[in-house]
Amino acid sequence: MQTPMNPTVSAPQGKPLASVLRFFQVFESVGVLAMLLIVVVAMSIINPVYLNLNNVVNIVITASIISVVGMGMTMAVAMGGLDLSVGSIQALTACVAASLLDTTNIPLTIVGTLLLGMLIGMLNGAIISRLRVPAFVATLGMMSILRGAALLFTDGQSILIMGHDDFARLNTGRLLGIPVPFIIALITLAAFYILLKHTPFGRHVCAIGGNENAALATGLKIGRTRVLVFGLVGLSAALSGIMLSAQLLIVDGTLGTGLELQAIAVTVLGGTSLAGGSGNLPGTLLGSLLVAAISSAMNILRVPPFYQYLALGLLLILALALDALRRTLVKRAMMGEA
Amino acid sequence: MSSTMTNVSETPEARPRSPLYWLRYSITQYTIQWLLLIVVIILSLANTNFRQPANLLSVLLQASFAGIGAAGMTLIIINGAFDLSVAGILGLCGVVLGLVLPSIGIVPSILLALVVGVLLGVVNGLVVTKVRVPAFIATLGMMYIYLAIGFIITNGQVVPVTDASFRSLGTGNLLGLPIPFLIMIVTYVVLYGVLNFTTYGRFIRAVGSNPTASRVAGIPVDNVQIFAFALVGLCTALAGVALTAYLSSAQPNMATGYELRVIAAAVVGGTSLKGGQGTLFGTFTGALFFTVINNALNLFNVGAYWQYVAVGLIIITALGLEALRHRFAPASRG
């Protein structure tokens, strides 16, 4: 309070701000990694089965499927948005992919399913930007609509994927010893990373997330950017739907319940702030590995499945609390009260 | 003063109004009530089964489960927040009620369930206000935590409820009306009183209209929000009591998707997601409207899965229409 208003605030207050920011930068890159290491080391001591190649591959595959959706979600959060409909999109696209397999070939199935997911996502974006409905309610409504669509599409039945060994290889295959799902996740990471950090589009996304009014005043095409970002979320959810159907080989309209929670959790765990304005995509991948490692640990320890919801919920609240703390500290440092 | 809603009648000139004006006024102010009336009349003419007294009573009964919870949701949305954890709260309260009912009797069990609901609401409020997490994400996380706690204490089993006099709370009639519907009416009357005639109730709307101004005016913003979350917990627990009695059993996931129906009733009733605006009467009508639509879908043999689609469409349409109304009538905004 007694410090005089200073036009060059950053100079005298640079020190606390820098140290706060450095702490969180270090935490963002190392914190999740440290938690991951703790889980892995603790589990390998408690039960060596945890480090079996099979189990590690399973963890990586589960993480890859979550991380693909998580990266889409990270783009939306960076733009100051949110998509609660990803679980329903995953269910619908997984069912569509399973039934397309029987009528066409694999490449067409994949392209068609991804296109469907992208269009659904763009519809989300159009509802949000044209009807001016807050993202979380619009996608909450779409979550219900698409869940109904998935159940109607399958008529409440399961769809078996049989006799498509090449499709199953999307899950079981290896390339240079690396599981294919992980390669898909890495390619998605690279593509989204380039989009977010090295294109005008990505800068617009962060600008809208940072300050929508300023972005509007600068003349950015907010509506179009928003439609495209939600299109990307839909695309990533559809990709995860394909990966999931290749893993399960039996799909139904109830898949993906609670996926929105996982996707948001890995995004926030990875260090993307809900305040918007930036996205940490590699962090999202690490966050997914952590969530998958914890869930595998709980399976091996024979913890009943509902404890996993508890763990995920608590993990999310913890990550959100850290995010809130970071925002408060950064704000305080910038105001010069640190 | 700032807590009263702006409406069209507050224009400065006090000239006498034409009947046309009053018609337009009642249509813009009571849109959902008119809509409900029209839909009910059309359905009564189109379908003989719809206008049977038994069917109409069942509509009232079905509307009350979402309706009771929607009262609380309306308050928290007016307060400018949101609660996605209601399905978890309802399930957990129902489970607690079902577990203690055989040992401690009806009234203490119900009271315990309501206390649990209030406590869970307070926990939500504390997480949102003290940890400073956006309400809709915090409550999304809390929903899974409550769901998990419910599964842990029941070990994943369904809790049966055999007490006949307790079950009549959900299935019985009083004065010719279903008891849950009477509970719903009492809930709305009480909450109307709380919202409009108590200091904290009026603070709820003030904080939702303008949190910064409220803080500057010395309103304990955090406590008001915790109070509103506690009311959501209370209403949801009450709905849990009625639903447990109606279903004669309780399980943690007995109300999956409940948040959607409750939010739908509130937004269809004209509650603005921007906070500050909304009426309990609107939500009451919204809950009835919504159940009438579902009932009609059933009567016309539309499959159950279409109801998911209907819920989502109604929410998005209602919000889209509200946005349009704001765009074309900017002067009516406060």
XYZ file of C-alpha atoms in Angstrom:
672
model
C 0.000 0.000 0.000
C 2.705 2.480 0.951
C 4.699 1.809 -2.214
C 4.029 4.667 -4.603
C 2.354 3.905 -7.895
C 5.209 3.219 -10.225
C 4.951 3.103 -13.994
C 7.819 0.615 -14.206
C 6.264 -1.804 -11.769
C 8.115 -4.759 -13.159
C 11.550 -3.343 -12.374
C 11.416 -3.028 -8.558
C 8.977 -5.921 -8.146
C 10.780 -8.100 -10.657
C 12.452 -10.210 -8.056
C 9.459 -11.733 -6.219
C 7.535 -12.094 -9.460
C 10.416 -13.862 -11.121
C 10.948 -16.192 -8.184
C 7.244 -17.050 -7.937
C 7.056 -17.704 -11.640
C 10.267 -19.725 -11.565
C 8.898 -21.867 -8.746
C 5.813 -22.690 -10.753
C 7.722 -23.212 -13.977
C 9.916 -25.716 -12.172
C 6.882 -27.251 -10.527
C 5.018 -27.512 -13.826
C 7.787 -29.446 -15.492
C 9.027 -31.432 -12.489
C 6.046 -31.643 -10.132
C 3.962 -34.086 -12.135
C 7.087 -35.988 -13.113
C 8.062 -36.259 -9.450
C 4.608 -37.533 -8.497
C 4.806 -40.030 -11.358
C 8.225 -41.233 -10.182
C 6.995 -41.579 -6.594
C 4.039 -43.703 -7.714
C 6.218 -45.883 -9.938
C 9.001 -46.358 -7.377
C 6.588 -47.014 -4.508
C 4.636 -49.507 -6.556
C 7.715 -51.331 -7.805
C 8.720 -51.847 -4.165
C 5.242 -52.922 -3.034
C 4.574 -55.194 -5.988
C 7.207 -55.866 -8.678
C 4.452 -57.008 -11.056
C 3.844 -53.293 -11.589
C 7.025 -52.952 -13.636
C 6.324 -55.945 -15.865
C 6.597 -55.005 -19.511
C 2.933 -55.902 -20.040
C 1.745 -53.632 -17.281
C 3.957 -50.737 -18.355
C 2.674 -51.059 -21.915
C -0.890 -51.074 -20.584
C -0.242 -47.927 -18.574
C 1.259 -46.223 -21.619
C -1.678 -47.220 -23.835
C -4.270 -46.039 -21.303
C -2.346 -42.797 -20.862
C -2.118 -42.308 -24.624
C -5.890 -42.577 -25.061
C -6.549 -40.105 -22.220
C -3.819 -37.733 -23.357
C -5.200 -37.382 -26.880
C -8.495 -36.046 -25.473
C -6.556 -34.105 -22.847
C -4.627 -32.242 -25.543
C -7.849 -31.179 -27.224
C -9.124 -30.070 -23.824
C -5.864 -28.182 -23.235
C -6.487 -26.145 -26.399
C -10.016 -25.324 -25.202
C -8.800 -24.362 -21.712
C -6.034 -22.219 -23.219
C -8.812 -20.357 -25.040
C -10.698 -19.941 -21.778
C -13.244 -22.612 -22.711
C -14.120 -26.104 -21.626
C -15.771 -29.124 -23.211
C -17.881 -31.436 -21.070
C -19.163 -33.411 -24.061
C -15.911 -35.271 -24.874
C -17.081 -38.509 -23.227
C -20.241 -38.604 -25.324
C -18.295 -37.737 -28.488
C -15.903 -40.586 -27.693
C -18.819 -43.019 -27.255
C -20.591 -41.931 -30.431
C -17.471 -41.966 -32.596
C -16.309 -45.317 -31.199
C -19.679 -46.849 -32.135
C -19.681 -45.189 -35.559
C -16.130 -46.432 -36.187
C -17.098 -49.973 -35.187
C -20.045 -50.047 -37.572
C -18.182 -48.312 -40.425
C -15.529 -51.047 -40.283
C -18.031 -53.580 -41.529
C -19.112 -51.487 -44.499
C -15.907 -49.820 -45.690
C -12.151 -50.171 -45.279
C -9.985 -49.013 -42.400
C -8.635 -45.708 -43.818
C -12.137 -44.540 -44.765
C -13.414 -45.526 -41.316
C -10.731 -43.489 -39.611
C -11.159 -40.452 -41.842
C -14.955 -40.595 -41.604
C -14.912 -40.925 -37.814
C -12.432 -38.089 -37.357
C -14.508 -35.895 -39.655
C -17.641 -36.693 -37.654
C -15.900 -35.785 -34.404
C -14.593 -32.563 -35.870
C -18.041 -31.569 -37.156
C -19.646 -32.281 -33.774
C -16.970 -30.192 -32.093
C -17.521 -27.359 -34.562
C -21.228 -27.531 -33.771
C -20.305 -27.090 -30.095
C -18.193 -24.097 -31.047
C -20.965 -22.616 -33.179
C -23.511 -22.952 -30.352
C -21.096 -21.292 -27.950
C -20.073 -18.425 -30.206
C -23.288 -17.784 -32.157
C -25.862 -18.374 -29.412
C -23.528 -16.871 -26.776
C -24.132 -19.754 -24.388
C -21.369 -20.332 -21.778
C -19.146 -23.193 -22.943
C -19.701 -25.471 -19.991
C -23.508 -25.365 -20.187
C -23.603 -25.652 -23.968
C -21.338 -28.688 -23.879
C -23.292 -30.069 -20.904
C -26.398 -29.969 -23.093
C -24.473 -31.499 -26.000
C -23.156 -34.193 -23.644
C -26.742 -35.308 -23.105
C -27.745 -34.997 -26.772
C -24.722 -36.953 -28.021
C -25.129 -39.621 -25.333
C -28.685 -40.063 -26.581
C -27.398 -40.157 -30.169
C -24.836 -42.849 -29.282
C -27.475 -44.973 -27.539
C -29.918 -44.479 -30.409
C -27.219 -45.348 -32.948
C -26.449 -48.651 -31.229
C -30.054 -49.172 -30.070
C -28.592 -49.828 -26.630
C -26.700 -52.865 -27.891
C -22.972 -53.601 -28.029
C -21.107 -53.701 -31.326
C -18.440 -56.377 -31.711
C -15.402 -55.684 -33.863
C -14.459 -59.026 -35.374
C -12.133 -60.039 -38.178
C -10.367 -56.694 -38.404
C -6.880 -57.633 -37.265
C -5.314 -54.605 -38.926
C -7.636 -52.322 -36.975
C -6.741 -54.060 -33.698
C -3.094 -53.421 -34.548
C -3.812 -49.724 -33.906
C -3.752 -50.808 -30.274
C -1.471 -53.850 -30.107
C 1.022 -52.914 -32.819
C 4.569 -51.717 -32.206
C 6.704 -49.407 -34.263
C 10.423 -49.563 -33.353
C 9.275 -51.269 -30.155
C 7.008 -48.363 -29.192
C 3.263 -49.099 -28.842
C 1.287 -47.533 -31.687
C -1.126 -45.641 -29.364
C 1.830 -43.860 -27.791
C 3.081 -42.903 -31.245
C -0.372 -41.527 -32.056
C -0.249 -39.538 -28.817
C 3.216 -38.176 -29.682
C 2.111 -37.182 -33.185
C -0.965 -35.458 -31.723
C 1.277 -33.713 -29.218
C 3.622 -32.519 -31.970
C 0.782 -31.326 -34.190
C -1.082 -29.508 -31.413
C 2.170 -28.075 -30.048
C 3.088 -26.584 -33.415
C -0.472 -25.285 -33.839
C -0.521 -23.659 -30.419
C 3.016 -22.271 -30.235
C 4.110 -21.627 -33.795
C 1.087 -20.492 -35.803
C -1.028 -17.311 -35.824
C -3.992 -19.534 -34.974
C -2.327 -20.666 -31.757
C -1.460 -17.109 -30.808
C -5.089 -16.110 -31.386
C -6.221 -18.968 -29.145
C -3.967 -17.753 -26.321
C -4.947 -14.136 -26.924
C -8.650 -14.962 -26.593
C -7.964 -16.992 -23.464
C -5.840 -14.238 -21.976
C -8.238 -11.370 -22.557
C -11.252 -11.818 -24.791
C -12.165 -8.138 -24.940
C -8.644 -7.141 -25.893
C -8.616 -9.859 -28.551
C -11.921 -8.539 -29.867
C -10.583 -4.992 -29.922
C -7.504 -6.164 -31.846
C -9.825 -7.429 -34.529
C -9.303 -11.145 -34.065
C -11.982 -13.373 -35.555
C -13.039 -14.816 -32.210
C -16.046 -16.750 -33.472
C -14.080 -18.562 -36.158
C -11.181 -19.376 -33.830
C -13.595 -20.712 -31.235
C -15.386 -22.943 -33.753
C -12.021 -24.307 -34.938
C -10.758 -24.984 -31.402
C -13.896 -26.889 -30.453
C -13.557 -28.692 -33.790
C -10.093 -29.771 -32.656
C -11.507 -30.951 -29.324
C -14.091 -33.022 -31.210
C -11.362 -34.349 -33.513
C -9.222 -35.412 -30.566
C -12.199 -37.034 -28.836
C -12.953 -38.948 -32.047
C -9.319 -40.042 -32.298
C -9.512 -41.358 -28.752
C -12.782 -43.068 -29.688
C -11.001 -44.909 -32.505
C -8.126 -45.850 -30.208
C -10.547 -47.054 -27.547
C -12.555 -49.194 -29.972
C -9.301 -50.736 -31.238
C -8.395 -51.529 -27.632
C -11.751 -52.906 -26.457
C -12.956 -54.490 -29.730
C -16.462 -54.266 -28.257
C -18.155 -50.898 -27.954
C -21.499 -49.550 -26.779
C -23.243 -46.224 -26.204
C -22.234 -45.954 -22.555
C -18.470 -45.647 -23.172
C -16.557 -42.620 -21.989
C -18.661 -41.730 -18.945
C -16.565 -39.439 -16.746
C -14.019 -38.834 -19.519
C -14.538 -35.069 -19.191
C -13.301 -35.272 -15.605
C -10.175 -37.179 -16.657
C -9.457 -34.822 -19.543
C -9.808 -31.721 -17.366
C -7.794 -33.352 -14.577
C -4.816 -34.221 -16.806
C -4.933 -30.739 -18.347
C -4.829 -28.954 -14.999
C -2.347 -31.447 -13.534
C -0.119 -30.774 -16.529
C 0.116 -27.131 -15.573
C -2.443 -25.482 -17.853
C -4.148 -22.721 -15.902
C -7.932 -22.506 -15.957
C -7.460 -18.759 -16.231
C -6.730 -19.369 -19.926
C -4.117 -17.721 -22.083
C -1.629 -20.560 -22.273
C -1.530 -24.294 -22.658
C 1.059 -26.811 -21.506
C 0.629 -29.724 -23.926
C 3.654 -31.836 -22.846
C 2.391 -31.401 -19.285
C -0.947 -32.859 -20.343
C 0.834 -35.975 -21.602
C 2.686 -36.269 -18.285
C -0.566 -35.729 -16.401
C -2.156 -38.572 -18.389
C 0.751 -40.869 -17.538
C 0.281 -39.995 -13.859
C -3.470 -40.694 -13.933
C -2.922 -43.983 -15.784
C -0.105 -44.992 -13.413
C -2.285 -44.320 -10.365
C -5.242 -46.195 -11.797
C -3.034 -49.184 -12.681
C -1.519 -49.117 -9.192
C -4.999 -49.212 -7.671
C -5.944 -52.132 -9.909
C -2.855 -54.091 -8.881
C -3.478 -53.318 -5.208
C -7.033 -54.631 -5.768
C -8.571 -51.376 -4.625
C -12.284 -51.423 -5.572
C -12.882 -49.389 -8.737
C -14.940 -46.685 -7.006
C -11.888 -45.585 -5.010
C -10.442 -44.530 -8.359
C -13.186 -41.935 -8.724
C -12.275 -40.706 -5.260
C -8.594 -40.513 -6.197
C -9.331 -38.744 -9.469
C -11.675 -36.262 -7.817
C -9.161 -35.481 -5.065
C -6.325 -35.213 -7.592
C -8.386 -32.747 -9.625
C -9.220 -30.620 -6.571
C -5.525 -30.667 -5.568
C -4.427 -29.591 -9.033
C -7.077 -26.860 -9.059
C -5.972 -25.648 -5.637
C -2.357 -25.420 -6.855
C -3.546 -23.561 -9.935
C -5.516 -21.123 -7.776
C -2.499 -20.636 -5.516
C -0.312 -19.917 -8.502
C -2.756 -17.363 -9.861
C -2.986 -15.634 -6.478
C 0.797 -15.547 -6.038
C 1.459 -14.286 -9.537
C -1.213 -11.622 -9.130
C 0.212 -10.573 -5.778
C 3.740 -10.454 -7.204
C 2.541 -8.307 -10.081
C 0.691 -5.989 -7.709
C 3.889 -5.649 -5.720
C 2.580 -7.080 -2.463
C 4.627 -10.259 -2.407
C -33.271 -1.832 -4.391
C -30.681 -3.290 -6.708
C -32.016 -6.698 -5.821
C -35.364 -6.118 -7.519
C -35.415 -7.265 -11.113
C -35.605 -4.645 -13.818
C -38.784 -5.037 -15.762
C -40.614 -3.297 -18.523
C -43.093 -1.546 -16.245
C -40.412 0.678 -14.764
C -40.338 3.082 -17.681
C -40.519 6.665 -16.427
C -43.753 7.869 -18.087
C -46.832 6.597 -16.279
C -49.385 6.740 -19.071
C -52.215 4.183 -19.087
C -51.330 0.946 -20.837
C -53.279 -0.609 -23.663
C -54.469 -4.224 -23.343
C -51.988 -5.068 -26.074
C -49.211 -3.759 -23.890
C -50.255 -5.959 -20.970
C -50.477 -8.960 -23.277
C -46.958 -8.319 -24.523
C -45.771 -7.671 -20.988
C -47.197 -10.931 -19.669
C -45.768 -12.864 -22.615
C -42.244 -11.485 -22.153
C -42.334 -11.776 -18.377
C -44.137 -15.105 -18.112
C -42.978 -16.812 -21.302
C -42.492 -20.251 -19.784
C -45.836 -20.158 -17.974
C -47.649 -19.343 -21.241
C -45.655 -22.004 -23.027
C -46.551 -24.628 -20.412
C -50.229 -23.678 -20.669
C -50.201 -23.954 -24.467
C -48.348 -27.283 -24.438
C -50.720 -28.744 -21.840
C -53.792 -27.607 -23.813
C -52.435 -29.021 -27.081
C -51.503 -32.319 -25.454
C -54.881 -32.598 -23.740
C -56.615 -32.163 -27.077
C -54.252 -34.418 -28.995
C -53.969 -37.330 -26.595
C -56.767 -38.756 -24.476
C -54.297 -40.545 -22.196
C -52.548 -37.300 -21.338
C -55.601 -35.643 -19.805
C -56.446 -38.611 -17.557
C -56.242 -37.448 -13.914
C -53.944 -40.385 -13.095
C -51.487 -39.271 -15.766
C -51.609 -35.636 -14.689
C -50.937 -36.679 -11.092
C -48.009 -38.784 -12.246
C -46.634 -35.739 -14.098
C -46.795 -33.779 -10.837
C -45.081 -36.648 -9.016
C -42.309 -36.991 -11.607
C -41.792 -33.225 -11.730
C -41.244 -32.990 -8.001
C -37.987 -34.994 -7.816
C -36.145 -32.670 -10.191
C -38.257 -29.730 -9.039
C -37.211 -29.902 -5.387
C -33.526 -29.914 -6.310
C -34.044 -27.232 -8.973
C -35.161 -24.783 -6.276
C -31.709 -24.925 -4.705
C -29.981 -24.842 -8.087
C -31.916 -21.674 -8.943
C -30.552 -19.944 -5.842
C -26.950 -20.904 -6.598
C -27.255 -19.817 -10.253
C -28.808 -16.503 -9.133
C -25.773 -16.279 -6.842
C -23.581 -16.525 -9.940
C -22.216 -20.022 -9.245
C -23.147 -23.515 -10.289
C -23.347 -26.954 -8.728
C -22.645 -30.045 -10.811
C -22.339 -32.287 -7.749
C -26.070 -32.591 -6.980
C -26.312 -36.140 -8.340
C -23.546 -37.164 -5.931
C -25.157 -35.346 -2.981
C -28.564 -36.885 -3.714
C -27.140 -40.405 -3.953
C -25.055 -40.054 -0.803
C -27.983 -38.630 1.221
C -30.282 -41.383 -0.053
C -27.747 -44.048 0.889
C -27.193 -42.619 4.380
C -30.950 -42.432 4.880
C -31.459 -46.010 3.694
C -28.687 -47.326 5.948
C -29.803 -45.656 9.202
C -33.562 -45.965 8.669
C -33.962 -49.459 10.220
C -32.081 -48.504 13.393
C -33.045 -44.927 14.308
C -36.540 -44.440 12.864
C -38.069 -42.234 10.225
C -37.808 -38.664 11.514
C -34.213 -38.875 12.839
C -33.107 -40.560 9.583
C -34.644 -37.834 7.454
C -33.082 -35.164 9.649
C -29.711 -36.893 9.384
C -29.992 -37.046 5.584
C -30.811 -33.327 5.475
C -27.867 -32.527 7.756
C -25.570 -34.567 5.483
C -26.892 -32.636 2.496
C -26.229 -29.287 4.162
C -22.722 -30.406 5.176
C -21.864 -31.540 1.641
C -23.168 -28.211 0.360
C -20.980 -26.364 2.857
C -17.977 -28.422 1.716
C -18.710 -27.378 -1.882
C -19.003 -23.784 -0.769
C -15.718 -23.918 1.137
C -13.860 -25.440 -1.816
C -15.242 -22.810 -4.173
C -14.771 -19.772 -1.932
C -11.691 -20.595 0.139
C -9.655 -22.592 -2.384
C -10.875 -20.218 -5.137
C -11.676 -22.890 -7.685
C -14.274 -22.137 -10.405
C -17.564 -23.558 -9.126
C -18.448 -25.782 -12.044
C -15.095 -27.595 -12.092
C -14.826 -27.847 -8.312
C -18.299 -29.343 -8.073
C -17.553 -31.693 -10.993
C -14.657 -33.065 -8.953
C -16.763 -33.146 -5.776
C -19.498 -35.076 -7.580
C -17.116 -37.977 -8.229
C -15.828 -37.787 -4.663
C -19.392 -38.007 -3.255
C -20.216 -40.808 -5.677
C -17.113 -42.709 -4.562
C -17.895 -42.183 -0.860
C -21.402 -43.491 -1.496
C -20.008 -46.616 -3.166
C -17.468 -47.105 -0.393
C -20.025 -47.014 2.436
C -22.484 -49.265 0.589
C -19.759 -51.473 -0.853
C -21.477 -51.089 -4.203
C -24.692 -52.723 -2.982
C -28.233 -51.376 -3.345
C -29.694 -50.346 0.023
C -33.277 -51.654 0.251
C -35.916 -49.632 2.082
C -38.729 -51.727 3.546
C -40.395 -49.337 6.005
C -43.943 -48.994 4.613
C -44.799 -45.714 6.316
C -41.549 -44.139 5.064
C -42.251 -45.365 1.544
C -45.640 -43.658 1.592
C -43.714 -40.366 1.664
C -42.772 -41.083 -1.924
C -45.804 -42.940 -3.173
C -48.712 -41.676 -1.062
C -51.259 -38.930 -1.711
C -52.424 -36.179 0.613
C -55.356 -33.890 -0.227
C -55.489 -35.668 -3.574
C -51.953 -34.646 -4.490
C -48.756 -36.751 -4.446
C -46.788 -36.125 -1.236
C -43.493 -35.337 -3.105
C -45.360 -32.616 -4.995
C -46.535 -31.135 -1.692
C -42.924 -31.262 -0.452
C -41.941 -29.427 -3.637
C -44.538 -26.692 -3.040
C -43.396 -26.237 0.563
C -39.757 -26.087 -0.594
C -40.538 -23.339 -3.090
C -42.602 -21.327 -0.620
C -39.884 -21.522 2.037
C -37.065 -20.689 -0.379
C -39.125 -17.817 -1.804
C -39.312 -16.446 1.715
C -35.582 -16.967 2.258
C -34.648 -15.341 -1.053
C -36.872 -12.295 -0.709
C -37.452 -11.656 2.981
C -34.183 -12.534 4.722
C -30.995 -10.512 4.660
C -28.839 -13.389 3.491
C -31.371 -14.327 0.841
C -31.301 -10.827 -0.595
C -27.505 -10.923 -0.468
C -27.628 -14.035 -2.680
C -29.093 -12.012 -5.526
C -26.925 -8.982 -4.839
C -23.721 -11.043 -4.996
C -24.880 -12.673 -8.229
C -25.703 -9.302 -9.814
C -22.358 -7.732 -9.018
C -19.840 -9.474 -6.754
C -17.392 -6.567 -6.735
C -20.013 -4.000 -5.776
C -21.341 -6.386 -3.125
C -17.880 -6.799 -1.630
C -17.354 -3.048 -1.611
C -20.761 -2.633 0.049
C -19.552 -4.846 2.878
C -21.580 -7.956 2.068
C -19.769 -11.092 3.313
C -19.595 -12.482 -0.221
C -17.926 -15.790 0.671
C -20.332 -16.576 3.488
C -23.306 -15.768 1.279
C -22.020 -18.179 -1.338
C -21.416 -20.926 1.237
C -24.972 -20.309 2.497
C -26.308 -20.686 -1.055
C -24.360 -23.927 -1.562
C -25.736 -25.198 1.765
C -29.269 -24.493 0.515
C -28.505 -26.469 -2.654
C -27.340 -29.341 -0.446
C -30.502 -29.084 1.666
C -32.867 -29.113 -1.340
C -30.968 -31.942 -2.986
C -31.088 -33.983 0.220
C -34.834 -33.383 0.403
C -35.180 -34.626 -3.170
C -33.068 -37.614 -2.109
C -35.471 -38.389 0.728
C -38.458 -38.263 -1.619
C -36.733 -40.305 -4.324
C -35.538 -42.962 -1.854
C -39.082 -43.283 -0.535
C -40.456 -43.481 -4.064
C -37.948 -46.080 -5.303
C -37.968 -48.069 -2.012
C -34.213 -48.313 -2.324
C -31.112 -46.192 -2.471
C -27.802 -46.440 -4.298
C -25.049 -43.880 -4.859
C -25.704 -43.536 -8.582
C -29.498 -43.414 -8.252
C -29.567 -39.897 -9.692
C -27.100 -40.049 -12.586
C -27.745 -37.090 -14.871
C -29.755 -35.300 -12.154
C -27.700 -32.118 -12.552
C -28.858 -31.852 -16.169
C -32.549 -32.082 -15.337
C -32.214 -29.642 -12.456
C -30.238 -27.108 -14.481
C -32.691 -27.542 -17.352
C -35.628 -26.687 -15.095
C -33.822 -23.582 -13.859
C -32.706 -22.235 -17.238
C -35.984 -23.071 -18.956
C -37.627 -21.094 -16.157
C -35.616 -18.042 -17.174
C -32.746 -18.101 -14.664
C -29.823 -16.272 -16.255
C -26.426 -17.950 -16.075
C -24.892 -14.508 -15.720
C -26.219 -14.434 -12.173
C -28.553 -12.038 -10.422
C -31.619 -12.893 -12.471
C -34.162 -15.643 -12.053
C -37.311 -16.517 -10.169
C -38.355 -19.586 -8.221
C -41.770 -19.423 -9.878
C -40.022 -19.712 -13.249
C -38.062 -22.765 -12.139
C -41.202 -24.339 -10.673
C -42.882 -23.975 -14.062
C -39.703 -25.093 -15.806
C -39.672 -28.363 -13.850
C -43.333 -28.988 -14.778
C -42.712 -28.045 -18.419
C -39.855 -30.417 -18.643
C -41.784 -33.334 -17.146
C -44.752 -32.657 -19.445
C -42.428 -32.910 -22.449
C -40.960 -36.199 -21.179
C -44.443 -37.502 -20.441
C -45.564 -36.601 -23.960
C -42.530 -38.384 -25.411
C -43.545 -41.482 -23.445
C -47.202 -41.252 -24.493
C -46.236 -40.981 -28.132
C -43.973 -44.018 -27.687
C -40.767 -42.162 -28.369
C -37.862 -44.257 -27.120
C -36.217 -43.524 -23.777
C -32.931 -42.605 -25.440
C -34.620 -39.666 -27.166
C -35.142 -38.140 -23.736
C -31.376 -37.547 -23.453
C -31.608 -35.664 -26.732
C -34.671 -33.743 -25.550
C -32.992 -32.630 -22.297
C -29.949 -31.302 -24.112
C -31.952 -29.617 -26.858
C -34.250 -27.902 -24.369
C -31.295 -26.553 -22.345
C -29.496 -25.199 -25.393
C -32.676 -23.778 -26.933
C -33.659 -22.037 -23.702
C -30.209 -20.467 -23.326
C -30.059 -19.525 -26.997
C -33.470 -17.851 -26.786
C -32.436 -15.961 -23.686
C -29.307 -14.719 -25.456
C -31.420 -13.631 -28.420
C -33.821 -11.791 -26.135
C -30.905 -9.927 -24.610
C -29.510 -9.071 -28.009
C -32.761 -7.618 -29.308
C -33.782 -5.898 -26.094
C -30.563 -4.426 -24.706
C -32.488 -1.675 -22.934
C -34.196 -4.123 -20.611
C -30.894 -5.166 -19.094
C -30.044 -3.786 -15.690
